[in-house]
Coordinates of C-alpha atoms and ligand atoms in Angstrom, one line a residue:
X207 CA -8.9 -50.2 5.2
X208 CA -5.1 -51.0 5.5
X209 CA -2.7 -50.1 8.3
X210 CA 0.2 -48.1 6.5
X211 CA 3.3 -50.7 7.1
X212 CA 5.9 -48.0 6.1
X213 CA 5.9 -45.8 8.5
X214 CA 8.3 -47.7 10.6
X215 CA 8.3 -49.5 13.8
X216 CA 4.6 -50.2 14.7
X217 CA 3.1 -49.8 18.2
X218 CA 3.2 -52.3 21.2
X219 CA -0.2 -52.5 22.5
X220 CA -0.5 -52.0 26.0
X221 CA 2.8 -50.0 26.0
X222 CA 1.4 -46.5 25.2
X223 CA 2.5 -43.3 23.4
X224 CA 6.3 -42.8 22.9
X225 CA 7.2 -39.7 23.3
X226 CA 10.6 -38.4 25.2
X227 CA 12.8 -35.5 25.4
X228 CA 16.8 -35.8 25.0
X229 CA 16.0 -37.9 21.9
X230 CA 19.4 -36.6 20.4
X231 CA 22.2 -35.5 22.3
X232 CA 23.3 -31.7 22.8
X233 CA 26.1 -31.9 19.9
X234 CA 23.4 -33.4 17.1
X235 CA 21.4 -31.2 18.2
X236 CA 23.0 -28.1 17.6
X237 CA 24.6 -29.2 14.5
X238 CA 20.7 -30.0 13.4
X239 CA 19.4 -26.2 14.2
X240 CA 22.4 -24.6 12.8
X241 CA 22.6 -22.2 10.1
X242 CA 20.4 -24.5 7.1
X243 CA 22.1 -21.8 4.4
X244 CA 25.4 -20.8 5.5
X245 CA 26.2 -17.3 4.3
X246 CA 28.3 -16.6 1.3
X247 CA 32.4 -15.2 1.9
X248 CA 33.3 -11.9 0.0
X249 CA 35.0 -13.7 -2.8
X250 CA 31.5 -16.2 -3.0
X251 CA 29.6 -12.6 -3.2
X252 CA 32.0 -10.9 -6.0
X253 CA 31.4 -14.2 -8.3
X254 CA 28.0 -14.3 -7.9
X255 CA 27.7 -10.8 -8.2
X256 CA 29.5 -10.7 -11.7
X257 CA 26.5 -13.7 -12.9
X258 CA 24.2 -10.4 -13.1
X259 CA 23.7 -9.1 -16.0
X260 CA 22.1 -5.7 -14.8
X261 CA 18.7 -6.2 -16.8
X262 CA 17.4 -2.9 -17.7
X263 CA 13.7 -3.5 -16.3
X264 CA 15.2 -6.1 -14.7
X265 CA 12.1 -8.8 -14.1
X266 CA 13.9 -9.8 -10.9
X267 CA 12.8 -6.6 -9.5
X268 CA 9.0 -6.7 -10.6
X269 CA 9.0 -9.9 -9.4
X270 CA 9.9 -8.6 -5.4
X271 CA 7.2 -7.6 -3.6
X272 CA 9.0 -4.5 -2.2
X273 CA 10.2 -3.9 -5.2
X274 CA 14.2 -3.7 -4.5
X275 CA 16.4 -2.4 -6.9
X276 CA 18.5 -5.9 -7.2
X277 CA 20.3 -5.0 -10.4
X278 CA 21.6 -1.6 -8.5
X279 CA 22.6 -3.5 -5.2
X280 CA 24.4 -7.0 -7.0
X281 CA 26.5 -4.3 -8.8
X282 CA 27.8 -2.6 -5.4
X283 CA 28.4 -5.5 -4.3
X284 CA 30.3 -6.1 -7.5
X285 CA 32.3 -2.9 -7.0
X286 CA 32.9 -3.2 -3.3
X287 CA 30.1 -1.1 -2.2
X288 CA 28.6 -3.6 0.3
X289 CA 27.6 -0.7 2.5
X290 CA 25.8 1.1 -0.4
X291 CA 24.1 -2.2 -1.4
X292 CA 22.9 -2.9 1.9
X293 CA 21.5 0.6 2.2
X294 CA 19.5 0.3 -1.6
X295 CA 18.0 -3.1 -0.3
X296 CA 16.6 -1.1 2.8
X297 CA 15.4 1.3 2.0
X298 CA 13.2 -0.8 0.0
X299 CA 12.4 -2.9 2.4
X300 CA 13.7 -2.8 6.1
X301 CA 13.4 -6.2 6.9
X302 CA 15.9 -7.5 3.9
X303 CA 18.1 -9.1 6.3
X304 CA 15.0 -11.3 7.3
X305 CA 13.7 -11.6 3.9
X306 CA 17.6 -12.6 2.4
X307 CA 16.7 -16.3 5.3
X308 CA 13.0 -16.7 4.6
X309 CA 11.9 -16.0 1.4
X310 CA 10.6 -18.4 -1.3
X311 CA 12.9 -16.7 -3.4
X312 CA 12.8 -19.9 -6.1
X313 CA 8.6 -18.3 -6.5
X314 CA 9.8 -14.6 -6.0
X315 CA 13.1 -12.8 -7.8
X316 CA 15.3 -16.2 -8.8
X317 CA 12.2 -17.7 -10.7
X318 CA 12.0 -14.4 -12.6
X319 CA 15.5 -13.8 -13.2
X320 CA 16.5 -14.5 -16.5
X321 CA 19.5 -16.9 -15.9
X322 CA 16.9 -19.1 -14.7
X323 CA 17.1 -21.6 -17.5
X324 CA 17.3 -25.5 -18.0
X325 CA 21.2 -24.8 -18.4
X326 CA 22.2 -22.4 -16.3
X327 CA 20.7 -20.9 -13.0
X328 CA 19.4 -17.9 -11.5
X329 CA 21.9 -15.5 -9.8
X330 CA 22.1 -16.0 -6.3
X331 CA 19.9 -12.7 -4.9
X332 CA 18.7 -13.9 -1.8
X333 CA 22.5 -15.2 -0.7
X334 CA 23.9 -11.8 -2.0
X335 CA 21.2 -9.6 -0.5
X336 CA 22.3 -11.7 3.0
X337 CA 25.6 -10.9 2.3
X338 CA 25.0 -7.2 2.1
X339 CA 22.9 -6.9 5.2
X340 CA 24.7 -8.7 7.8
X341 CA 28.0 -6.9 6.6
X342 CA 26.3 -3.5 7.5
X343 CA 24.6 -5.3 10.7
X344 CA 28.4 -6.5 11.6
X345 CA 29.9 -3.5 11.0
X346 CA 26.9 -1.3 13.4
X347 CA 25.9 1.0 10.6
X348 CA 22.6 3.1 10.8
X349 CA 22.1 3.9 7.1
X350 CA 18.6 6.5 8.0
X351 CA 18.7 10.1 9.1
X352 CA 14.9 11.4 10.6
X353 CA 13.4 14.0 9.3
X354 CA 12.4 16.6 11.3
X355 CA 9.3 16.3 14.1
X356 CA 6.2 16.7 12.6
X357 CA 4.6 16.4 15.8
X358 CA 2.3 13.9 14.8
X359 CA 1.9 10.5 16.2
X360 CA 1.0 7.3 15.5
X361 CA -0.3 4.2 17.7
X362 CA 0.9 0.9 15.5
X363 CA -0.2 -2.4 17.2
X364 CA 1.6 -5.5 16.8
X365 CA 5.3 -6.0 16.3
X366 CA 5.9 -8.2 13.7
X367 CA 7.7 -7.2 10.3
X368 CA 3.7 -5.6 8.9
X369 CA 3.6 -3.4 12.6
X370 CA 8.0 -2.8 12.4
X371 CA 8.5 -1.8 8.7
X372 CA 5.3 0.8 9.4
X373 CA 6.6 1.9 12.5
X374 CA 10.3 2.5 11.2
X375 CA 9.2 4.1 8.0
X376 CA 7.0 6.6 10.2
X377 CA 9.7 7.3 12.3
X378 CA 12.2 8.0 9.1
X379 CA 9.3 10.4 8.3
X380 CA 9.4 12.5 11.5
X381 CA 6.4 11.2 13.3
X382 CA 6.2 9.5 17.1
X383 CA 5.8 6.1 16.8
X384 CA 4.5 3.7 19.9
X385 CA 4.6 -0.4 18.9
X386 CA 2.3 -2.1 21.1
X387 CA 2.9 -5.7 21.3
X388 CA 0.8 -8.4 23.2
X389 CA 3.9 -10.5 23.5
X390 CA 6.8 -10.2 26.0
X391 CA 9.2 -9.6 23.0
X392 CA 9.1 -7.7 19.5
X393 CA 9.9 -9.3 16.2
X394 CA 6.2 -11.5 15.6
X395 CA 6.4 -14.4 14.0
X396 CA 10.3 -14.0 13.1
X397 CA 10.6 -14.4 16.6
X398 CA 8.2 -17.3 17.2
X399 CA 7.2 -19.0 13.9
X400 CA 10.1 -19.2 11.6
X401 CA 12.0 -22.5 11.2
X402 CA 15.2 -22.4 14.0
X403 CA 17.9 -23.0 11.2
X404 CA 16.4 -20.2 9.0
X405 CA 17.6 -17.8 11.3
X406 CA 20.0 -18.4 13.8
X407 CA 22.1 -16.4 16.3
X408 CA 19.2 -14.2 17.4
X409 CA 18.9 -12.7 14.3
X410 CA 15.0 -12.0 15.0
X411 CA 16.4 -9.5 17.7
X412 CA 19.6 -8.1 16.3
X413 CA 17.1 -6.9 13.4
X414 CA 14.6 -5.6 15.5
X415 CA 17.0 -3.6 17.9
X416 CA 18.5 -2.5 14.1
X417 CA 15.2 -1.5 13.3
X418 CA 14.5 0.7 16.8
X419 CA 18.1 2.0 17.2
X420 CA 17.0 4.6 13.8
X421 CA 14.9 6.2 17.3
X422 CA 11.5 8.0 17.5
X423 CA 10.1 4.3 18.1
X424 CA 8.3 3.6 21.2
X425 CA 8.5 -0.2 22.0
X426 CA 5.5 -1.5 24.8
X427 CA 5.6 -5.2 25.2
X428 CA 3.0 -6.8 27.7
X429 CA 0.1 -4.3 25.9
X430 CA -2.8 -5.8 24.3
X431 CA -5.4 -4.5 22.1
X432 CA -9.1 -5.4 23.4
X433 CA -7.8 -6.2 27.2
X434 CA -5.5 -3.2 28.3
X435 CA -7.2 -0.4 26.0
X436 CA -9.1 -0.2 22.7
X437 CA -9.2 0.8 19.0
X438 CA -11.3 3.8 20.0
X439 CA -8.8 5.0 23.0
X440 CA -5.8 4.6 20.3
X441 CA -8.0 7.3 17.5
X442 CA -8.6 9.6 20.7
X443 CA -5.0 9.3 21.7
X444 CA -2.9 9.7 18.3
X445 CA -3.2 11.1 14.8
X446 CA -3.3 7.9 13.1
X447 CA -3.3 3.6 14.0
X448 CA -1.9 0.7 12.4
X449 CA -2.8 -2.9 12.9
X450 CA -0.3 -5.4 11.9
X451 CA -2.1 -7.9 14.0
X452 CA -1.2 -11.0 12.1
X453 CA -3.3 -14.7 12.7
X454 CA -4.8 -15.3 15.9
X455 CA -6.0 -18.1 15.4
X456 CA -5.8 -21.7 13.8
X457 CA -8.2 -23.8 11.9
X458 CA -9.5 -26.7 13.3
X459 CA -9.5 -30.6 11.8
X460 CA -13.2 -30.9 12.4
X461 CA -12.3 -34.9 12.6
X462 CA -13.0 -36.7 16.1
X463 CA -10.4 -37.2 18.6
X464 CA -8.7 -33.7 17.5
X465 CA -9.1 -33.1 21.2
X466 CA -6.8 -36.4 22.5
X467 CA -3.6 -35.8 24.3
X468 CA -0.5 -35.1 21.8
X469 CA -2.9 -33.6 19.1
X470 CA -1.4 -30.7 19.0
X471 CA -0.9 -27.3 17.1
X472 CA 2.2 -26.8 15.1
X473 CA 2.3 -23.0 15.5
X474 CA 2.5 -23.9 19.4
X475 CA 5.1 -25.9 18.8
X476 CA 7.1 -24.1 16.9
X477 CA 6.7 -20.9 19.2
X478 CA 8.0 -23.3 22.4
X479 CA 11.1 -24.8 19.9
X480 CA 12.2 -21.1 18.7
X481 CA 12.1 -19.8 22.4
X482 CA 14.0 -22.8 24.1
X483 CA 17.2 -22.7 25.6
X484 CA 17.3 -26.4 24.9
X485 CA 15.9 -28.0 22.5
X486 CA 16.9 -31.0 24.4
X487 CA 13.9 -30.7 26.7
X488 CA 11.2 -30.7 23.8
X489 CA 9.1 -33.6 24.1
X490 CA 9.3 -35.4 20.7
X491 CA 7.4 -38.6 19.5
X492 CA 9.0 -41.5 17.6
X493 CA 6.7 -41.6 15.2
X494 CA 5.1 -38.1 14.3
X495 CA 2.4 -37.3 11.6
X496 CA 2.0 -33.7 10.2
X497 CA -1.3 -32.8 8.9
X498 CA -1.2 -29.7 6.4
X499 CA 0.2 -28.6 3.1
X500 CA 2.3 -25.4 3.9
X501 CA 5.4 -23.4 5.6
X502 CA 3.9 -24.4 8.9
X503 CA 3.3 -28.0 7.7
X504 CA 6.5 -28.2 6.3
X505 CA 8.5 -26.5 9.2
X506 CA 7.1 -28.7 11.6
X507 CA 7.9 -31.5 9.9
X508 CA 11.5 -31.1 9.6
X509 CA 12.2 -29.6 12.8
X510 CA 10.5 -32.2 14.9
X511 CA 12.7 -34.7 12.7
X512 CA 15.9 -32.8 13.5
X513 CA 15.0 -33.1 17.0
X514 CA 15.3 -37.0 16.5
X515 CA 11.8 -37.9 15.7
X516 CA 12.5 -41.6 14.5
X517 CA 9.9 -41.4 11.3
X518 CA 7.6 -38.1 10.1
X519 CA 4.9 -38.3 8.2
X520 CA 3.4 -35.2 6.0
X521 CA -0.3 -35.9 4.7
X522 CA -1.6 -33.4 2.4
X523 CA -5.0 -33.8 1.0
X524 CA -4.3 -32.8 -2.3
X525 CA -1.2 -33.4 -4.9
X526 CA 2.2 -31.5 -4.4
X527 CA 1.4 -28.3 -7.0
X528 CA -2.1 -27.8 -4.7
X529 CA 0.6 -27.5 -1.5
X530 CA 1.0 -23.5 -0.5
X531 CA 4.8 -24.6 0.6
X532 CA 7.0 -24.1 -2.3
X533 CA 8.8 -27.1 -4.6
X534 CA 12.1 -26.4 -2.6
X535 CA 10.3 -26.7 0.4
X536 CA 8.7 -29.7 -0.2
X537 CA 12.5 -30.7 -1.3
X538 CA 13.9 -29.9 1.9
X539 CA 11.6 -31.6 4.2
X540 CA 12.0 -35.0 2.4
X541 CA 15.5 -34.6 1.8
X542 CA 15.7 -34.2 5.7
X543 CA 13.8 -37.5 6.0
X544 CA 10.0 -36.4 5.9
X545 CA 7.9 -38.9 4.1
X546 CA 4.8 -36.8 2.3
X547 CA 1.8 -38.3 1.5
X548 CA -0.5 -36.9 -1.1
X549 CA -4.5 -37.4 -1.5
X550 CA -5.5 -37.9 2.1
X551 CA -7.6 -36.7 4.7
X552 CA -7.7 -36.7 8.0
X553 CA -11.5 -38.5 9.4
X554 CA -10.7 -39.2 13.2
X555 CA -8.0 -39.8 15.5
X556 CA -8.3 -42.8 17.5
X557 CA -7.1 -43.4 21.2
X558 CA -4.8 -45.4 23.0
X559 CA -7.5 -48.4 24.7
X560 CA -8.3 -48.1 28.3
X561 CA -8.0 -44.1 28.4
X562 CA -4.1 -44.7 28.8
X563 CA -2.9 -40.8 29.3
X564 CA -0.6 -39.1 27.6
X565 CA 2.0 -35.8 28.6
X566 CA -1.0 -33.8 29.6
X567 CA -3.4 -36.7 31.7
X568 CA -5.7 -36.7 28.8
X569 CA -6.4 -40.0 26.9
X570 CA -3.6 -39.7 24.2
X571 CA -4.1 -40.7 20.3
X572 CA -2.6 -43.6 19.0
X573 CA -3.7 -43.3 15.1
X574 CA -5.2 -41.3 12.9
X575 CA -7.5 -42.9 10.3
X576 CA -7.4 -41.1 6.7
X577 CA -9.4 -41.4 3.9
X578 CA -7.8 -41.3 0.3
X579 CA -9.1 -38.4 -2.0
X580 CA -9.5 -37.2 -5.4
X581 CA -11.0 -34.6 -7.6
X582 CA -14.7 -35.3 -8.9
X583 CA -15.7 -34.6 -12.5
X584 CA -16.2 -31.1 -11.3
X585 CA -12.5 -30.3 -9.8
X586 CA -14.0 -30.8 -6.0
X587 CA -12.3 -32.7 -3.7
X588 CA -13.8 -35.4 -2.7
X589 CA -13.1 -38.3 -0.9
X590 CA -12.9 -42.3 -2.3
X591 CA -14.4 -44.4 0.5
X592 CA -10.9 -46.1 0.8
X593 CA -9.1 -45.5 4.6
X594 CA -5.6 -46.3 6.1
X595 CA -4.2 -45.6 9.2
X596 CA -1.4 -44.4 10.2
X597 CA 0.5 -44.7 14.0
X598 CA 1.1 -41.9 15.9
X599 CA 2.8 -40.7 19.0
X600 CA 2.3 -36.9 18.3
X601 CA -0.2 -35.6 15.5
X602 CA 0.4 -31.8 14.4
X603 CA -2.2 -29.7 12.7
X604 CA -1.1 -27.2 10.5
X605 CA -3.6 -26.9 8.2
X606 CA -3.8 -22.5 8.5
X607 CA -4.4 -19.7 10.4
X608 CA -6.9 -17.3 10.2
X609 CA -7.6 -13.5 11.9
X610 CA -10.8 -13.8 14.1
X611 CA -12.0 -9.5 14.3
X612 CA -14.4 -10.6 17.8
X613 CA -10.7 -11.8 19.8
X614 CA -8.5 -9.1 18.3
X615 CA -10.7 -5.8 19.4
X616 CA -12.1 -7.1 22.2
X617 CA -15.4 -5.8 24.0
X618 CA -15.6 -3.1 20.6
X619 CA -17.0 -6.3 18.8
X620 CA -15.9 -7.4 15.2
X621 CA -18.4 -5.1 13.3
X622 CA -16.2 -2.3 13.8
X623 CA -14.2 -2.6 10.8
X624 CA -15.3 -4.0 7.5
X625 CA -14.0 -7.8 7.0
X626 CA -13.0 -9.1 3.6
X627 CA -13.6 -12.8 4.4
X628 CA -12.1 -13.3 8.0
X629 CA -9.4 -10.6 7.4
X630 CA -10.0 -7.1 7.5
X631 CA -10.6 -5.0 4.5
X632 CA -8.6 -2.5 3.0
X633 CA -8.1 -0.5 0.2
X634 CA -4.8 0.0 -1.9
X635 CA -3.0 2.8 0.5
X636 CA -3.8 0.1 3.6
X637 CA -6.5 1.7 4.9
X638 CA -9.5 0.8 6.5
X639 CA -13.4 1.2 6.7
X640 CA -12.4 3.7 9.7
X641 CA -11.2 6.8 8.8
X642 CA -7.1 7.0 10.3
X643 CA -7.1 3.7 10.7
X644 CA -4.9 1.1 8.7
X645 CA -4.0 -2.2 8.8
X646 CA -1.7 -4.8 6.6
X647 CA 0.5 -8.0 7.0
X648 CA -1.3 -11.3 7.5
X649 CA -4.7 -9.8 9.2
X650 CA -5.6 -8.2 5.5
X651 CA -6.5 -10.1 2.7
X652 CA -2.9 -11.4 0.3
X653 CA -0.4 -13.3 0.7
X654 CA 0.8 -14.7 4.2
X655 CA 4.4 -13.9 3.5
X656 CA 7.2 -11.6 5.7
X657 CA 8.0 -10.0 2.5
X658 CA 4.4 -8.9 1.7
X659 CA 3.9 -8.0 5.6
X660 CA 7.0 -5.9 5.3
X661 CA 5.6 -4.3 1.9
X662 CA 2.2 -3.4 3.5
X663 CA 3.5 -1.7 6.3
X664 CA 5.9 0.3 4.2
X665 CA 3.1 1.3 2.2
X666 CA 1.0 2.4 5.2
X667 CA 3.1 4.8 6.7
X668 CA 3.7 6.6 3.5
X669 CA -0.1 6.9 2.8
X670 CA -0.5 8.0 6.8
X671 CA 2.6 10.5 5.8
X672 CA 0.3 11.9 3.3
X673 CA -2.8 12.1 5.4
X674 CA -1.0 13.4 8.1
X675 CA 0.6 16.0 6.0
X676 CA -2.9 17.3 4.3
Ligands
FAD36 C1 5.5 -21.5 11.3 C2 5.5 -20.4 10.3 C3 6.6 -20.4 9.4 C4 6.7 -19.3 8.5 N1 7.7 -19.3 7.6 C5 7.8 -18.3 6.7 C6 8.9 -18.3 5.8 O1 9.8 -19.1 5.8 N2 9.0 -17.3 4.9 C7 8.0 -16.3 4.8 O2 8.1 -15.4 4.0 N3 6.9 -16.3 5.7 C8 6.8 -17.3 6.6 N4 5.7 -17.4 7.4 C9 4.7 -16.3 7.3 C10 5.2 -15.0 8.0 O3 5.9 -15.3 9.2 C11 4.1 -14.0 8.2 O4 3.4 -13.8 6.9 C12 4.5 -12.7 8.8 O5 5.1 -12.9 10.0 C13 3.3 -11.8 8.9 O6 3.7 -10.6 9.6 P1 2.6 -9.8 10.5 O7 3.3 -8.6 11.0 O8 1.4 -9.6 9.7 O9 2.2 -10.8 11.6 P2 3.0 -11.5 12.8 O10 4.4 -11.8 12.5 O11 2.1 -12.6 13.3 O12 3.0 -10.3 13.9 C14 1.8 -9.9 14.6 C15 2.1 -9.3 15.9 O13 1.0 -8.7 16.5 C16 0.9 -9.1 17.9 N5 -0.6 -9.0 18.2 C17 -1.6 -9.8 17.8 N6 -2.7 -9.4 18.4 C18 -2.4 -8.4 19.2 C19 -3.2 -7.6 20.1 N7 -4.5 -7.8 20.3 N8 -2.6 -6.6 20.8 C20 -1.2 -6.4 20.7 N9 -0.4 -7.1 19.8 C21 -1.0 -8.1 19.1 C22 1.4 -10.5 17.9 O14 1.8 -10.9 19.2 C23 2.6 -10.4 16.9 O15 3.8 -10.1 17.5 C24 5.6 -18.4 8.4 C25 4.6 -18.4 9.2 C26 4.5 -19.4 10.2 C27 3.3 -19.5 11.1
SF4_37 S1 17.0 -10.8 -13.7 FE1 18.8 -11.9 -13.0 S2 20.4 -11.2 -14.4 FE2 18.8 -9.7 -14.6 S3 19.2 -8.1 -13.2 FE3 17.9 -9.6 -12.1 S4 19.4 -10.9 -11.0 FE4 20.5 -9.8 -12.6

């Protein structure tokens, strides 16, 4: 076994973990959680615009999981349009303000567009698609006209973008929406998960207020499925349900010591960072070690190091093309600084001696031992026999998050609908095992991605149109 001499300054024994808040001051701060992708000016947007060349079966579009018409809205932009382009890319997807700051684009549309070559690049559709958004956001416009009542209503739980593009496609349709939401505000994980820098000024709640202002959209915050009523009060009560119920839980390490003080989850984390008034007051280790391979992993990684964590360490226990976070993620957190380290697991977490406390009055972890690993002749991963160690003040897991049925529903039990692994199954219109009852976003089976979440719910409503409408 060999202690890992690059990650920086080494512990003192006998001094304990290092962890403070105010590591940077107020100004590096801010400058560190501002905008990471500053938006393009209207002379930017014409030029990149003109890069299009307006593929007919354009693969940029097949490559969008809402399916925007990009060709269509790059050449409104092109011709001054920016309302009209703004209006093409929601009605495909209501969220595209969102989806413009958080989408892997580089895996999504830019890989497929066909400037993407060695010598050239791919146009610029997630800048442009920013640009036409926040011009209609700026200028207050509400591009959708309700249809007329249809009497009908429809009980969607969970307001994050799966429970928000179902609700406002509904609503478009002429049906009563209600949005019930566990949390104190709407928006899900655009509110509490997404990286700070991705999307600044409140744009989690400009969006959702964007969203809600269309009308026929009930918001209840404070209202949780399985403690204040149930799935079977919500098919009494309306003509149709949707869950966009998202993760609710996160896996565990299953290595010894997970349970010492500043072992901690990222998703917490990140939740307390994206609601803090200042960042200044997050507690932040000098020497920090991220356990995972994906956005969370990644997004930990590089915020905690903006908030003047002195040396990060990613471990991921496969190599980089196994990691769910995309090559320009990967790029980004090690261009801000984060060291990642490939082929290792985690196999315990080791203690400060003497039970010295950490933040919390718990014994608090001093390093983590890993164990290097490798694919067998079979392609399993399996590990060597070889360990390092690695200091820590702070150890984040973000190795996933999974949907458990038996917390979500409550005293109804998990058997009510039919799982696909731990999510819930459903077929291709969204619904469920239960007649009426549908459910998308990261609670189904698919891709744990906004963009898909937005897609499902969109998808949803329309099949809840049709059933509603016989
Ligand atoms: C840290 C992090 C970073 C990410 N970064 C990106 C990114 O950069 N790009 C990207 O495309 N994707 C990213 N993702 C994934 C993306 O955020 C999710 O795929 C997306 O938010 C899923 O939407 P959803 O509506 O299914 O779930 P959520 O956004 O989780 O919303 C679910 C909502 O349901 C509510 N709820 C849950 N249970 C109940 C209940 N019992 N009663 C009432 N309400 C309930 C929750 O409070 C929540 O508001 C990230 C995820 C994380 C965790
Ligand atoms: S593939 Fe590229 S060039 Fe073709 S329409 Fe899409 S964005 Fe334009």
């Amino acid at each position: 076994m060999s202690i890992d001499h690059d990650s920086g300054n080494r512990h003192v024994d006998g001094e304990g973990p290092d962890i403070r808040t105010g590591r940077l001051p107020a100004a590096a701060l801010a400058d560190n959680f501002n905008d990471a992708h500053p938006p393009l000016t209207r002379q930017q947007a014409v030029i990149e615009a003109s890069r299009c060349y307006f593929c007919y079966d354009a693969p940029c579009v097949e490559a969008c999981p809402t399916g925007i018409d990009i060709p269509s809205f790059i050449r409104s932009i092109q011709t001054g349009n920016t309302v009209g382009a703004a209006t093409t890319i929601l009605n495909a997807n209501i969220m595209g303000g969102m989806c413009a700051r958080v989408c892997p684009v580089e895996e999504l549309c830019e890989e497929a567009c066909v400037r993407n070559l060695d010598e050239d690049k791919p146009v610029g559709i997630g800048a442009l698609q920013r640009f036409a958004t926040d011009h209609l956001f700026d200028e207050g416009r509400q591009p959708f006209v309700r249809a007329a009542p249809t009497g009908r209503r429809i009980a969607v739980v969970g307001a994050g973008p799966a429970g928000l593009a179902c609700a406002h496609r509904a609503a478009v349709l002429g049906h009563e929406v209600v949005v019930f939401e566990a949390r104190e505000k709407g928006g899900g994980l655009n509110e509490y998960g997404i990286a700070a820098y991705k999307t600044v000024d409140d744009f989690a709640q400009k969006e959702l207020d964007f969203i809600l202002s269309v009308g026929g959209i009930t918001l209840k915050t404070g209202a949780v499925l399985g403690r204040d009523f149930s799935l079977a009060d919500l098919r009494r009560d309306y003509n149709a349900v949707f869950l966009g119920l998202g993760h609710n839980a996160v896996n565990a390490l299953g290595a010894d010591g997970e349970t010492l003080d500043g072992v901690l989850n990222a998703v917490d984390y990140i939740e307390t960072l994206r609601q803090a008034t200042d960042k200044g007051a997050l507690p932040v280790g000098r020497k920090v070690v991220v356990i995972g391979g994906g956005n969370t992993a990644i997004d930990i990684a590089t915020q905690i190091k903006r908030l003047g964590a002195e040396d990060v360490t990613l471990v991921y226990r496969r190599g980089p093309d196994s990691m769910s976070a995309t090559w320009k993620e990967q790029e980004w957190a090690q261009t801000n600084g984060v060291r990642i380290k490939h082929w290792a697991r985690p196999v315990r977490l080791i203690g400060w001696p003497d039970g010295k406390p950490g933040r919390n009055g718990r014994q608090a972890v001093k390093e983590i031992e890993f164990e290097y690993t490798q694919l067998d002749d079979r392609g399993r991963l399996a590990g060597t026999g070889d360990t390092f160690r690695l200091l820590a003040d702070q150890v984040f897991k973000a190795i996933g998050q999974t949907f458990q049925a038996s917390t979500a529903f409550g005293g109804e039990g998990a058997e009510i609908l039919d799982q696909d692994g731990d999510r819930i199954a459903v077929n291709d219109d969204r619904m469920t095992s239960l007649a009426g009852v549908f459910a998308g976003g990261d609670c189904v089976p698919g891709t744990d991605l906004t963009v898909a979440a937005v897609e499902d719910g969109k998808i949803a409503a329309n099949a809840i149109d049709r059933l509603l409408r016989g």
